[in-house]
XYZ file of C-alpha atoms in Angstrom:
701
model
C -57.982 -22.422 -73.803
C -56.357 -21.669 -70.470
C -52.698 -22.689 -70.289
C -53.373 -24.660 -67.090
C -56.025 -26.908 -68.664
C -53.680 -29.306 -70.452
C -51.211 -30.034 -67.622
C -54.045 -30.263 -65.101
C -55.894 -32.907 -67.127
C -52.660 -34.690 -68.078
C -51.479 -35.088 -64.506
C -54.871 -36.284 -63.267
C -55.095 -38.902 -66.029
C -51.603 -40.172 -65.231
C -52.414 -40.354 -61.532
C -55.481 -42.485 -62.222
C -53.823 -44.851 -64.693
C -50.160 -45.310 -63.788
C -48.328 -43.357 -61.094
C -49.222 -40.825 -58.414
C -46.144 -38.634 -58.901
C -45.332 -38.415 -62.627
C -42.056 -37.075 -63.970
C -42.378 -33.657 -65.712
C -41.317 -35.178 -69.052
C -44.158 -37.713 -68.745
C -46.673 -34.946 -68.076
C -45.272 -32.962 -71.012
C -45.764 -35.905 -73.386
C -49.421 -36.245 -72.378
C -49.916 -32.472 -72.582
C -48.523 -32.470 -76.115
C -50.820 -35.318 -77.141
C -53.823 -33.509 -75.651
C -52.965 -30.205 -77.361
C -52.109 -31.623 -80.782
C -54.708 -34.386 -80.690
C -52.074 -36.863 -81.825
C -49.847 -39.489 -80.238
C -47.845 -41.205 -82.941
C -50.590 -42.510 -85.277
C -53.388 -42.275 -82.694
C -55.860 -39.385 -82.555
C -57.826 -37.004 -84.758
C -55.406 -34.099 -84.679
C -57.909 -31.917 -82.823
C -57.244 -30.181 -79.526
C -58.425 -32.225 -76.545
C -58.576 -35.611 -78.288
C -58.693 -37.999 -75.325
C -57.728 -41.015 -77.417
C -54.367 -39.371 -78.081
C -53.990 -38.305 -74.442
C -54.817 -41.773 -73.083
C -52.458 -43.366 -75.623
C -49.675 -41.169 -74.279
C -50.580 -42.062 -70.687
C -50.430 -45.792 -71.395
C -47.661 -46.013 -74.020
C -45.019 -43.601 -72.760
C -41.845 -45.275 -71.391
C -42.787 -44.142 -67.868
C -45.847 -46.408 -68.101
C -44.171 -49.409 -69.743
C -40.605 -49.532 -68.418
C -39.952 -52.484 -66.104
C -36.859 -50.652 -64.857
C -39.103 -48.186 -63.032
C -40.536 -51.053 -60.996
C -37.297 -50.865 -59.029
C -37.922 -47.191 -58.195
C -39.447 -47.121 -54.673
C -41.242 -43.855 -55.457
C -42.844 -44.961 -58.724
C -46.365 -46.350 -58.679
C -49.402 -45.833 -56.503
C -51.958 -47.290 -54.139
C -54.673 -48.933 -56.235
C -58.226 -47.596 -56.200
C -60.571 -49.741 -54.050
C -63.220 -50.355 -56.692
C -60.582 -51.322 -59.253
C -59.202 -53.898 -56.818
C -62.599 -55.502 -56.305
C -63.551 -55.571 -59.998
C -60.168 -56.841 -61.186
C -60.211 -59.555 -58.511
C -63.678 -60.752 -59.515
C -62.715 -60.857 -63.187
C -59.347 -62.528 -62.633
C -60.900 -65.171 -60.389
C -63.572 -65.853 -63.017
C -66.696 -64.847 -61.113
C -69.809 -66.602 -62.424
C -73.481 -66.212 -61.580
C -75.282 -68.804 -59.528
C -77.986 -70.840 -61.318
C -81.123 -68.867 -62.227
C -79.365 -65.527 -61.591
C -79.151 -62.846 -64.286
C -77.038 -60.470 -62.226
C -75.844 -59.893 -58.688
C -76.275 -56.780 -56.581
C -73.752 -55.378 -54.159
C -74.656 -54.607 -50.556
C -76.019 -51.217 -49.562
C -72.984 -50.410 -47.373
C -70.542 -51.437 -50.150
C -69.480 -47.855 -50.843
C -69.027 -47.210 -47.121
C -67.075 -50.428 -46.643
C -64.507 -49.825 -49.382
C -64.872 -46.057 -49.908
C -65.783 -46.096 -53.599
C -68.573 -47.030 -55.995
C -69.395 -46.027 -59.557
C -71.635 -42.940 -59.771
C -71.563 -42.467 -55.979
C -69.171 -39.545 -55.498
C -69.429 -38.181 -51.947
C -68.758 -34.642 -53.223
C -67.681 -32.682 -56.291
C -64.091 -33.558 -55.356
C -64.654 -37.262 -56.028
C -63.470 -39.930 -53.590
C -60.024 -38.536 -52.785
C -57.963 -35.407 -53.336
C -55.259 -35.557 -56.039
C -52.878 -33.508 -53.910
C -53.258 -35.619 -50.743
C -49.958 -36.260 -48.927
C -50.109 -39.087 -46.344
C -47.839 -39.665 -43.376
C -44.877 -42.046 -43.303
C -42.162 -42.307 -45.928
C -44.475 -41.060 -48.671
C -45.153 -37.872 -46.758
C -41.531 -37.365 -45.779
C -40.641 -37.455 -49.474
C -43.420 -34.878 -50.147
C -45.145 -37.289 -52.516
C -48.852 -37.450 -53.165
C -50.920 -40.606 -52.745
C -54.549 -39.717 -53.512
C -55.947 -43.229 -53.131
C -54.407 -43.656 -49.670
C -57.069 -41.269 -48.349
C -59.248 -44.397 -48.472
C -56.696 -46.618 -46.700
C -58.224 -46.167 -43.265
C -59.347 -48.653 -40.641
C -63.053 -49.039 -41.607
C -62.303 -49.284 -45.314
C -59.313 -51.610 -44.969
C -61.329 -53.922 -42.708
C -64.412 -53.566 -44.921
C -62.418 -54.330 -48.066
C -60.715 -57.413 -46.637
C -63.858 -58.742 -44.951
C -65.672 -58.426 -48.279
C -62.919 -60.108 -50.291
C -62.491 -62.909 -47.744
C -66.253 -63.488 -47.726
C -66.360 -63.595 -51.534
C -63.571 -66.174 -51.568
C -65.124 -68.381 -48.874
C -68.875 -68.009 -49.512
C -69.256 -66.329 -52.913
C -70.899 -62.945 -53.461
C -73.159 -63.074 -50.427
C -73.893 -61.184 -47.191
C -72.013 -63.798 -45.117
C -69.673 -62.253 -42.506
C -69.897 -58.696 -43.871
C -69.606 -59.817 -47.485
C -70.230 -57.709 -50.578
C -73.509 -59.418 -51.485
C -76.844 -57.671 -51.015
C -78.931 -58.703 -48.032
C -78.848 -58.781 -44.251
C -75.463 -59.746 -42.808
C -75.313 -63.489 -42.174
C -73.105 -65.277 -39.658
C -72.486 -68.974 -39.067
C -71.903 -69.483 -42.782
C -69.935 -72.540 -43.907
C -66.769 -72.007 -45.919
C -67.099 -73.552 -49.353
C -70.920 -73.525 -49.205
C -72.231 -71.144 -51.887
C -75.949 -71.642 -51.267
C -76.352 -68.024 -50.085
C -74.331 -66.630 -52.996
C -75.588 -64.721 -56.017
C -72.272 -65.533 -57.711
C -69.066 -67.377 -56.916
C -65.444 -67.546 -58.033
C -64.948 -70.356 -60.549
C -61.149 -70.172 -60.802
C -59.729 -73.613 -59.964
C -56.490 -75.462 -60.671
C -56.912 -79.069 -59.522
C -53.903 -81.402 -59.429
C -51.474 -78.522 -59.975
C -48.403 -78.104 -57.712
C -48.551 -75.287 -55.138
C -45.686 -73.419 -56.803
C -47.538 -73.281 -60.135
C -50.787 -72.154 -58.513
C -48.975 -69.343 -56.698
C -47.159 -68.272 -59.900
C -50.429 -68.000 -61.805
C -52.198 -66.125 -59.010
C -49.203 -63.800 -58.769
C -49.508 -62.963 -62.465
C -53.303 -62.527 -62.366
C -53.609 -60.559 -59.125
C -50.353 -58.607 -58.703
C -48.912 -58.464 -62.238
C -46.038 -60.651 -61.075
C -44.932 -58.320 -58.264
C -44.939 -60.820 -55.380
C -41.594 -61.041 -53.605
C -39.848 -64.413 -53.376
C -40.447 -64.370 -49.624
C -44.193 -63.835 -49.982
C -44.417 -66.520 -52.657
C -42.852 -69.004 -50.258
C -45.335 -68.057 -47.523
C -48.140 -68.758 -49.989
C -46.685 -72.089 -51.117
C -46.379 -73.216 -47.500
C -49.941 -72.069 -46.726
C -51.264 -73.948 -49.762
C -49.501 -77.166 -48.855
C -50.719 -76.942 -45.253
C -54.322 -77.304 -46.466
C -53.739 -80.313 -48.688
C -55.240 -82.694 -49.628
C -58.221 -80.285 -49.741
C -57.183 -78.343 -52.867
C -60.247 -76.071 -52.789
C -59.493 -75.010 -49.198
C -55.829 -74.554 -50.122
C -56.757 -72.253 -53.016
C -59.121 -70.212 -50.833
C -56.390 -69.778 -48.230
C -53.838 -68.537 -50.751
C -56.354 -66.194 -52.409
C -57.110 -64.584 -49.040
C -53.435 -64.094 -48.259
C -52.684 -62.553 -51.657
C -55.487 -59.989 -51.283
C -53.915 -59.104 -47.911
C -50.514 -58.417 -49.483
C -48.978 -55.013 -50.289
C -48.318 -56.191 -53.852
C -52.061 -56.603 -54.452
C -53.035 -53.218 -53.023
C -50.269 -51.156 -54.639
C -48.255 -51.130 -57.851
C -44.961 -51.246 -55.944
C -42.320 -53.925 -55.724
C -41.555 -55.091 -52.167
C -38.174 -56.003 -50.702
C -38.744 -57.580 -47.269
C -36.045 -56.947 -44.698
C -36.603 -60.224 -42.882
C -37.808 -58.515 -39.708
C -41.361 -58.265 -38.379
C -43.112 -54.919 -38.755
C -43.497 -53.054 -35.467
C -46.683 -51.215 -34.528
C -46.301 -48.186 -32.194
C -47.763 -48.590 -28.705
C -49.679 -45.830 -26.935
C -48.028 -44.450 -23.790
C -49.627 -45.142 -20.390
C -51.987 -42.479 -19.014
C -50.639 -39.735 -16.787
C -53.797 -39.755 -14.681
C -54.829 -36.112 -15.118
C -58.540 -35.205 -15.414
C -59.852 -36.256 -18.821
C -60.525 -33.749 -21.606
C -61.678 -34.104 -25.201
C -61.699 -31.754 -28.177
C -64.314 -32.281 -30.886
C -63.426 -30.667 -34.212
C -66.639 -30.310 -36.262
C -66.274 -29.370 -39.947
C -69.284 -28.230 -41.973
C -67.736 -29.035 -45.344
C -68.613 -26.987 -48.375
C -68.730 -23.537 -46.788
C -71.642 -22.926 -44.432
C -73.425 -19.597 -44.809
C -72.678 -18.469 -41.275
C -73.960 -14.923 -41.792
C -77.354 -16.619 -41.724
C -76.408 -18.426 -38.521
C -75.450 -15.303 -36.543
C -77.502 -12.330 -37.738
C -77.676 -8.671 -36.571
C -80.862 -8.126 -34.569
C -80.990 -5.093 -32.275
C -78.231 -2.501 -32.726
C -78.256 0.985 -31.161
C -75.445 2.397 -33.324
C -77.282 1.788 -36.604
C -79.982 -0.392 -38.083
C -77.754 -3.358 -38.908
C -80.646 -5.744 -39.476
C -82.041 -3.586 -42.295
C -78.579 -3.378 -43.844
C -78.312 -7.167 -43.583
C -81.749 -7.661 -45.169
C -81.040 -5.176 -47.973
C -77.765 -6.835 -48.945
C -78.984 -10.440 -48.593
C -82.367 -9.824 -50.274
C -84.040 -13.178 -51.060
C -81.893 -15.194 -48.647
C -82.325 -12.922 -45.619
C -84.085 -14.434 -42.610
C -87.116 -12.396 -41.436
C -86.330 -10.678 -38.159
C -89.402 -12.117 -36.483
C -88.074 -15.640 -37.065
C -84.659 -15.097 -35.468
C -83.863 -16.500 -32.026
C -82.444 -13.515 -30.081
C -79.335 -13.727 -27.880
C -77.908 -11.029 -25.646
C -74.496 -9.584 -26.580
C -74.467 -6.416 -24.494
C -71.212 -7.416 -22.766
C -69.443 -8.400 -26.002
C -68.465 -4.951 -27.336
C -70.098 -5.595 -30.710
C -72.022 -3.363 -33.086
C -75.254 -5.003 -31.865
C -76.625 -5.520 -28.378
C -78.625 -8.480 -29.637
C -77.911 -10.972 -32.394
C -80.333 -13.435 -33.890
C -79.647 -17.146 -34.179
C -80.996 -19.039 -37.167
C -84.459 -20.357 -36.226
C -83.320 -23.924 -36.947
C -80.802 -23.760 -34.076
C -82.807 -23.646 -30.811
C -80.243 -25.794 -28.953
C -77.510 -23.352 -29.927
C -79.580 -20.501 -28.467
C -80.204 -22.530 -25.305
C -76.522 -23.384 -24.757
C -75.545 -19.752 -25.397
C -78.073 -18.517 -22.857
C -76.878 -21.143 -20.339
C -73.304 -19.885 -20.714
C -71.945 -23.009 -22.452
C -71.548 -21.659 -26.001
C -69.843 -18.641 -27.536
C -69.497 -17.277 -31.059
C -66.364 -16.170 -32.882
C -67.456 -13.376 -35.205
C -65.806 -12.961 -38.607
C -63.100 -15.600 -38.219
C -61.173 -17.289 -41.000
C -57.867 -18.262 -42.552
C -55.336 -15.453 -42.218
C -51.613 -15.370 -42.911
C -51.425 -12.055 -41.043
C -53.784 -9.127 -40.428
C -54.816 -7.625 -43.777
C -57.151 -5.045 -45.292
C -58.636 -4.340 -48.715
C -55.453 -2.702 -49.970
C -52.960 -5.469 -49.168
C -54.767 -8.803 -48.722
C -53.613 -10.220 -52.075
C -49.930 -9.667 -51.396
C -50.021 -10.663 -47.728
C -52.169 -13.800 -47.963
C -50.339 -17.020 -48.709
C -53.366 -19.330 -48.932
C -55.307 -19.682 -52.190
C -58.583 -18.028 -51.236
C -62.151 -19.092 -52.005
C -61.211 -22.666 -53.058
C -62.712 -25.548 -51.051
C -59.673 -27.832 -51.026
C -57.104 -25.144 -50.220
C -59.170 -23.454 -47.534
C -60.137 -26.757 -45.893
C -56.503 -27.835 -45.913
C -55.335 -24.597 -44.303
C -58.045 -24.716 -41.626
C -56.743 -28.158 -40.711
C -53.038 -27.332 -40.976
C -53.058 -23.736 -39.604
C -49.499 -23.459 -40.917
C -49.465 -21.224 -44.026
C -45.662 -21.128 -44.290
C -45.394 -24.922 -43.880
C -43.010 -24.703 -40.950
C -44.016 -28.211 -39.883
C -44.838 -30.169 -43.023
C -47.422 -32.953 -43.008
C -48.904 -32.100 -39.613
C -52.262 -30.634 -38.662
C -53.065 -28.245 -35.859
C -54.771 -30.902 -33.719
C -51.957 -33.331 -34.446
C -49.502 -30.776 -33.079
C -51.697 -30.317 -30.001
C -51.405 -34.076 -29.483
C -47.638 -33.941 -30.065
C -47.169 -31.234 -27.432
C -49.343 -33.031 -24.872
C -47.449 -36.301 -25.350
C -43.889 -35.015 -25.690
C -44.042 -32.110 -23.226
C -46.634 -33.280 -20.685
C -46.316 -37.073 -20.937
C -50.022 -37.564 -21.539
C -51.707 -40.461 -23.314
C -53.564 -38.968 -26.294
C -55.685 -40.656 -28.929
C -57.017 -39.056 -32.120
C -60.091 -40.211 -34.015
C -61.357 -39.377 -37.485
C -65.020 -40.258 -37.905
C -65.743 -41.672 -41.389
C -62.762 -40.215 -43.260
C -59.096 -39.319 -42.900
C -58.360 -35.724 -41.817
C -55.076 -33.896 -42.220
C -55.831 -31.837 -39.113
C -55.049 -34.811 -36.825
C -51.701 -35.764 -38.378
C -48.818 -35.403 -35.931
C -45.241 -36.504 -35.289
C -45.623 -38.598 -32.140
C -47.505 -41.687 -31.093
C -49.586 -43.983 -33.252
C -51.475 -42.737 -36.293
C -54.985 -41.330 -35.774
C -57.756 -43.903 -35.707
C -60.323 -43.738 -38.479
C -63.636 -45.185 -37.434
C -66.999 -45.642 -39.090
C -69.818 -43.896 -37.249
C -72.028 -46.936 -37.859
C -69.838 -49.152 -35.708
C -66.759 -51.360 -35.749
C -67.268 -54.744 -37.438
C -65.068 -57.641 -36.369
C -62.149 -58.428 -38.664
C -62.083 -61.803 -40.434
C -64.716 -63.684 -38.471
C -64.453 -67.453 -38.869
C -60.917 -67.261 -40.201
C -59.808 -70.076 -42.511
C -56.849 -70.843 -40.256
C -56.000 -70.228 -36.610
C -52.660 -68.758 -37.691
C -54.086 -66.575 -40.477
C -53.305 -63.256 -38.777
C -49.720 -64.407 -38.219
C -49.466 -65.185 -41.938
C -50.927 -61.772 -42.819
C -48.272 -60.152 -40.624
C -45.562 -62.159 -42.386
C -46.893 -61.029 -45.783
C -46.660 -57.425 -44.548
C -43.348 -57.659 -42.683
C -40.873 -54.799 -42.457
C -39.233 -53.838 -45.746
C -35.831 -52.519 -46.779
C -35.428 -48.787 -47.226
C -35.339 -49.147 -51.026
C -38.622 -51.054 -51.047
C -41.708 -49.420 -52.550
C -42.993 -46.597 -50.364
C -46.648 -47.129 -51.327
C -46.429 -50.815 -50.429
C -44.838 -49.835 -47.126
C -47.664 -47.368 -46.503
C -50.268 -50.074 -47.161
C -48.638 -52.633 -44.853
C -48.315 -50.145 -42.024
C -51.922 -49.014 -42.455
C -53.155 -52.612 -42.589
C -51.495 -53.876 -39.418
C -52.313 -50.707 -37.469
C -55.928 -50.934 -38.636
C -56.342 -54.561 -37.598
C -54.851 -53.859 -34.174
C -57.042 -50.778 -33.667
C -60.115 -52.586 -34.946
C -59.671 -55.402 -32.433
C -59.120 -52.992 -29.536
C -62.117 -50.819 -30.388
C -64.420 -53.763 -31.098
C -63.749 -55.031 -27.596
C -63.966 -51.603 -25.932
C -67.251 -50.625 -27.615
C -68.967 -53.988 -27.258
C -70.984 -53.204 -24.131
C -71.307 -49.401 -24.284
C -74.852 -48.126 -23.664
C -75.829 -44.448 -23.982
C -78.718 -42.686 -22.286
C -79.432 -40.156 -25.055
C -81.144 -40.739 -28.385
C -79.171 -39.711 -31.467
C -80.448 -39.273 -35.012
C -79.676 -41.743 -37.802
C -78.191 -39.010 -40.025
C -74.450 -38.319 -40.389
C -74.449 -35.690 -37.621
C -76.276 -37.924 -35.171
C -74.311 -41.079 -35.941
C -70.990 -39.218 -35.698
C -71.845 -37.604 -32.370
C -73.155 -40.935 -31.107
C -69.895 -42.699 -31.978
C -67.866 -39.921 -30.347
C -70.010 -40.312 -27.233
C -69.384 -44.067 -27.192
C -65.652 -43.566 -27.553
C -65.640 -41.046 -24.708
C -67.495 -43.629 -22.613
C -64.544 -46.015 -23.160
C -61.915 -43.502 -22.027
C -61.010 -45.475 -18.889
C -60.830 -48.792 -20.757
C -58.543 -47.224 -23.352
C -56.447 -45.525 -20.679
C -56.279 -42.019 -22.141
C -55.852 -38.535 -20.723
C -56.969 -36.702 -23.860
C -59.046 -37.498 -26.928
C -59.214 -35.411 -30.091
C -62.069 -36.116 -32.516
C -62.626 -34.856 -36.039
C -65.709 -35.297 -38.139
C -66.847 -33.604 -41.295
C -70.292 -33.512 -42.895
C -70.678 -32.211 -46.430
C -73.673 -30.588 -48.079
C -73.096 -26.946 -47.155
C -72.052 -25.582 -50.580
C -75.374 -23.808 -51.165
C -74.920 -22.012 -54.483
C -78.680 -22.247 -54.846
C -81.718 -22.648 -52.606
C -79.957 -21.563 -49.418
C -83.177 -21.563 -47.415
C -83.798 -25.201 -48.357
C -80.195 -26.083 -47.501
C -80.496 -24.470 -44.066
C -83.840 -26.119 -43.439
C -82.311 -29.499 -44.265
C -78.922 -29.318 -42.535
C -79.301 -27.028 -39.538
C -82.015 -29.052 -37.727
C -79.842 -32.169 -38.026
C -76.826 -30.293 -36.687
C -78.868 -28.808 -33.846
C -80.334 -32.190 -32.932
C -76.882 -33.793 -32.810
C -75.570 -30.980 -30.588
C -78.549 -31.419 -28.248
C -78.092 -35.190 -27.941
C -74.322 -34.919 -27.504
C -74.420 -32.204 -24.832
C -77.117 -34.104 -22.941
C -75.088 -37.327 -23.107
C -71.928 -35.617 -21.878
C -73.850 -34.108 -18.978
C -75.322 -37.520 -18.201
C -71.801 -38.981 -18.111
C -70.655 -36.135 -15.863
C -67.938 -35.196 -18.347
C -69.388 -32.035 -19.996
C -66.839 -29.830 -18.194
C -64.070 -31.772 -19.934
C -65.452 -31.269 -23.457
C -64.804 -28.515 -25.987
C -66.487 -28.582 -29.408
C -65.163 -26.199 -32.057
C -67.287 -25.812 -35.204
C -65.779 -24.567 -38.426
C -66.246 -24.500 -42.191
C -64.178 -23.936 -45.341
C -65.098 -20.253 -45.439
C -68.025 -17.888 -45.096
C -70.144 -17.020 -48.111
C -70.925 -13.930 -50.146
C -73.385 -11.579 -48.500
C -75.516 -10.781 -51.594
C -77.763 -13.534 -52.914
C -76.845 -14.944 -56.298
C -79.273 -15.701 -59.114
C -80.186 -19.077 -57.657
C -81.237 -17.785 -54.226
C -77.965 -19.082 -52.851
C -74.579 -17.605 -51.996
C -71.043 -18.201 -53.221
C -67.551 -18.816 -51.881
C -66.186 -16.041 -49.695
C -63.840 -15.720 -46.707
C -64.706 -14.641 -43.159
C -67.508 -16.362 -41.247
C -69.034 -16.879 -37.798
C -68.331 -20.029 -35.777
C -69.393 -21.662 -32.520
C -67.448 -23.133 -29.633
C -69.213 -24.978 -26.817
C -68.485 -27.027 -23.726
C -68.967 -27.175 -19.971
C -66.109 -24.784 -19.168
C -66.447 -22.614 -22.279
C -67.147 -19.052 -21.147
C -70.328 -18.811 -23.166
C -72.951 -16.135 -23.589
C -70.621 -13.875 -25.562
C -69.636 -13.003 -29.123
C -65.874 -12.661 -29.488
C -63.947 -11.138 -32.366
C -65.458 -8.261 -34.342
C -68.717 -8.536 -36.244
C -68.551 -6.250 -39.329
C -70.320 -2.926 -38.727
C -70.706 -2.236 -42.463
C -71.982 -4.973 -44.768
C -72.143 -3.019 -48.024
C -69.344 -2.980 -50.614
C -67.958 0.332 -49.306
C -67.287 -1.225 -45.887
C -63.617 -1.473 -44.879
C -63.818 -5.279 -44.658
C -66.036 -5.996 -47.679
C -64.413 -7.144 -50.916
C -66.062 -7.433 -54.306
C -69.229 -9.575 -54.362
C -69.703 -9.162 -50.618
C -66.772 -11.249 -49.425
C -65.820 -10.347 -45.866
C -62.159 -10.077 -44.832
C -61.828 -11.960 -41.516
C -60.510 -10.150 -38.467
C -59.994 -13.173 -36.201
C -57.550 -15.882 -37.289
C -57.841 -19.590 -36.610
C -54.348 -19.350 -35.116
C -55.526 -17.399 -32.075
C -58.581 -19.645 -31.632
C -56.612 -22.888 -31.717
C -53.917 -21.469 -29.456
C -56.595 -20.933 -26.807
C -58.026 -24.429 -27.268
C -54.531 -25.931 -27.072
C -53.842 -24.108 -23.810
C -57.140 -25.369 -22.364
C -56.157 -28.919 -23.318
C -52.940 -28.571 -21.330
C -50.348 -27.459 -23.876
C -47.783 -25.285 -22.065
C -47.453 -21.678 -23.202
C -43.915 -22.320 -24.424
C -45.242 -24.878 -26.950
C -47.995 -22.730 -28.465
C -45.573 -21.604 -31.166
C -45.222 -25.223 -32.258
C -48.985 -25.802 -32.269
C -49.640 -22.552 -34.157
C -46.382 -21.651 -35.967
C -47.892 -18.505 -37.424
C -49.182 -17.145 -34.103
C -46.482 -14.476 -33.836
C -47.882 -12.748 -36.947
C -50.838 -11.583 -34.864
C -50.474 -8.909 -32.157
C -51.206 -9.743 -28.545
C -54.211 -7.422 -28.686
C -55.909 -9.714 -31.227
C -55.418 -12.891 -29.200
C -57.770 -14.366 -26.615
C -56.705 -15.055 -23.055
C -57.662 -18.272 -21.321
C -59.936 -16.258 -19.040
C -61.813 -14.904 -22.068
C -62.448 -18.367 -23.520
C -62.797 -20.696 -20.549
C -63.828 -20.783 -16.931
C -61.484 -22.291 -14.383
C -62.211 -25.932 -13.567
């Protein structure tokens, strides 16, 4: 067995069961149990016995010691599904009469971010190495589950829990129950519920009720301050004991102690939420960062067509065999002014809008671009490349960070663009992740990036149980001392920021109407939401917006033609609707869309009529001032294994780095030349001759 197997499995098991950042001695104990198949008297003695490994995870001192509860860095954010299930069990959920089971709502997984057997990708629901912002990030600690602590999922989780408490498992006010969302429901009326919580403690003092709920729902972690808030809230609802219990249950599931395994030490001060700066009043611009997650086969998106130097199409067809696109099906584009090996390239036949925008001068291609630490060739790429190549998670992370030497930890390239625009130019900048959190938008200045569901922004806590409920939630999540749990602090900050952002965006988006029709797929819904947010730019008072959205499904190890036929039309349709909408708004000149993917793919077909992980690829950039109708970079002039850029298995060494591309985009957005080194810290590794000037990329406004 590989030496890495045991520690890899051991650390992942510990992360799921006890703490996100285990001590090496803890990992070693689990590794030993896994290898020997024994933990004390538990296990068969055979390698890989999971009973022994799990026993070590749960019975080691690091898992059982109450002393470690005082360590602010010990523990984790709890997984969303575990929170829901443990809450239902602890509060004694019971089926309504004549019900054999209850079903959860269709958007349940979208609302909380997790559901059994519903992994969004092969990487599960979150990345084990994820490092969030805030104190956790500053300490270089991982918090995998916090990838799901974003605005839509925090609001979705709390709305669902509140609804369950007030109405039972039902669709009332965005509840978890299956069925069409119901409003105007009556608290305490369970007639619409498939199940309800049966936990009740009549004629019991408030202090005793709170103590029992503390033990059941937070393992006794509630601070004395939060307990007192709950006791006061309970007493305020008396003599209606049922209403009092519902109120306290809702407040507990809003607390950091419920959502994390940290102890909290409140400082006695309210928690502040950063305010956005006022707009500078410069003409609006927006960057849209489009990730095709999984590794799109971009050598089937931009294909050699007509080439005077040599017959590049035949070489392409010979190397790609069963996955090559017939020449007659390609959509030709002119590249005579681009100094490439071909005078004409062919666009994938599923991308007619891309061809149209290219021909209209609004779209360009970057040929053979990718993650580079510095310029390399076949003889030195291993020694001179810092990034772990060909791996989805590492390559996606580097595309978002564009900082291979980690000169500015915990920031992404678009986050640093935002930093420079705010700190150097005094602009008001907002950053939006559509659907999921993205490291590429993390920065040092301003409020955290918004995370928004492409399906819309539901109201938070409709028909609240008390007019002062939000004030009580803020008190439960007040500022904490520096030695308080960092994961609890992360939750509280995310919660209050999410509620504030949710309220602002709900109001801003309420009356937005678009003139273009978008598809109901992930591409269409994401581009539609971005369009709506751009329409609210004046209401929000921003000079710049930066958007990120990622759509998976591009890891075509088999049936590439089917994959392209499924994904590319959806992508093309979303681009068509978005560009039309921006033109209708009169804002197309202020938009730049950069499309990217983890990596390119191997040129030869594999045994499943697909292609595998590689390196360099071809990518689009479009917008009203993009100097389109050209192919920049250098398209490989030899595609066979003896080519100077072709590694084993047909992996292409990129010749254009993301550093030089993002430096150009940053300059277009308004980042001064002196700050480009901050935005792209590795830019100086690439000679001036390999960089693009503003005049090459964009027309003057």
